């Protein structure tokens, strides 16, 4: 993992697209979650990150893997607002839920991006079925490597009750703890 | 040619980027000119058209071939204004001159796009050394075919004086007339 | 899995390249094994299968994943002999061990290909750490999907003793049996 | 041009594929000719050169451009004989005429390759309508640049009688001489 990501991840989203209601990561327990962070004017996001997010969406069942986009605008704010993003989503035919990372009134980096310690766009964060970040990757990642991490996370058994206890005891779930 | 293009082509541009002063097609007599029309939120423009324009710029000498971008916004106007385009040009590192096609107060299609009869984006228009449109292509065109047309136009001898007479006589230069 | 593959897989190889000694699948217990079957004159093998095998080799540790090529010649036999293969391996700079599937004196399909029920080239067979086939895919497979299967197989715990018992009892290890 | 190519080019071919009768360059006067030299076990030929030759064949009319393959084997001779090439042509579905460059009993480099001064494979040689070499390129060449040279050669007027005189006088046609 490029950098440690805090244990209790939350999305701070000011507006959602492609979903009838806001998404909370808590509600996705039991699924592996891929959060793809991007900016609509970031060439590497358009060329590599977003197409990979679309491939993720197609390669795995929505019951097993949730794919979420997060528009983490940290530059060119005036021209990457929600209306611009909406046109972008429409033209690029993005189908998965996409949230606008909430602006920080005191800085240029939006709230989720700051809280998760992300370095730029594109960044991909993978959460296991317990909501723990298992991968946080800035830049390009190849499909074989990404697929392997998703496969590993999908393979781990999900036992919510045991997990709850682990959480109370440890404050953080590490790899072994999830595999009784 | 997909559609006939009027003989006396002019650019109607409200703002220029990447050039110290406005460009008039008249001043480019003697060079072959490639005008690449695009919209910054058009996926095919970003994936195919603009990279091809950059390859054109690299493959030929600026003395022989002028490459000009034209932002022909006909949809999502509020989010594809000059400021958004400026950020786009910066992020995609586009180096050739790019003009904003002048908005038509009475319609959604900008003035140059309408006058030239272009059907959408991306469109590529090639002018010969006399400023006559020799190719107007909507959509994707492969590099071999495009290279061949550029090569043909570069090969034709340029004799401005003769041409002037032709123009007076014919009102339009056809293929044979340019080859005394 | 495209077709059932027999439980006790063995390689029938008449000649090896890129390995100091013959490889038996039995010796690879504890590793996930990818067997990429190809023919040197098969365009899809050259364009997709072999580059993917090379990416597999690079993306995973040799301690975790063994990558083996198998030259399963079922056509054009006279021009795809071991000498031709050797030149091919040299020119394409293939680094992983490659075996020549043993010819069947009574048929055109070589022995391993026949015994494993493979339909053509390229075919990819993935064995888990116990040597059981978990994927047998004919044709192209995308990296995300392949990576996910490798990741799942890598994630499953390896307990040789328990496994031995399972084998005795069941004659074949199924998915659940490998996860006590 | 990478290296000077002799003026009077001839093919030395021991066997032809994909043509009812042998091809002599003399018979192709009036057409631009692309001779793509390759070896079937040369990775760059398979990945870049031959696909480009196929694109050339599709992008231009056979009346205007002749595309010829030449198998210039200078290594691994025993496994790149005509039978191996025939299987290769079949599997890769190559449709244009392909000749086997005649072996030199005294050396490893075949006769046409030696006579034309080619450095390796892939090499592409372009002849104008008069049979004069106008491009000899070793390695990869991009489609735009190649297309432009083909376009230039196609544009030049073909006047066989005048040309004959030029030949007698000069022994070699240069760029200007072909444009009376």
mmCIF file of C-alpha atoms in Angstrom, chain D residues 17-19 54 57-58 67 89-90 92-98:
data_model
loop_
_atom_site.group_PDB
_atom_site.id
_atom_site.type_symbol
_atom_site.label_atom_id
_atom_site.label_comp_id
_atom_site.label_asym_id
_atom_site.label_seq_id
_atom_site.Cartn_x
_atom_site.Cartn_y
_atom_site.Cartn_z
ATOM 1 C CA UNK D 17 3.057 -17.467 -52.632
ATOM 2 C CA UNK D 18 -0.299 -15.774 -53.208
ATOM 3 C CA UNK D 19 0.295 -15.072 -56.863
ATOM 4 C CA UNK D 54 -1.940 -5.419 -44.517
ATOM 5 C CA UNK D 57 -3.094 -3.209 -48.885
ATOM 6 C CA UNK D 58 -6.473 -2.114 -47.523
ATOM 7 C CA UNK D 67 2.178 -4.509 -51.912
ATOM 8 C CA UNK D 89 1.097 -17.286 -44.365
ATOM 9 C CA UNK D 90 -1.899 -19.564 -43.909
ATOM 10 C CA UNK D 92 -1.713 -15.219 -40.361
ATOM 11 C CA UNK D 93 -4.053 -14.966 -43.366
ATOM 12 C CA UNK D 94 -1.659 -12.874 -45.410
ATOM 13 C CA UNK D 95 -3.272 -12.152 -48.786
ATOM 14 C CA UNK D 96 -0.698 -10.172 -50.755
ATOM 15 C CA UNK D 97 2.005 -11.799 -52.917
ATOM 16 C CA UNK D 98 5.011 -13.001 -50.926
#
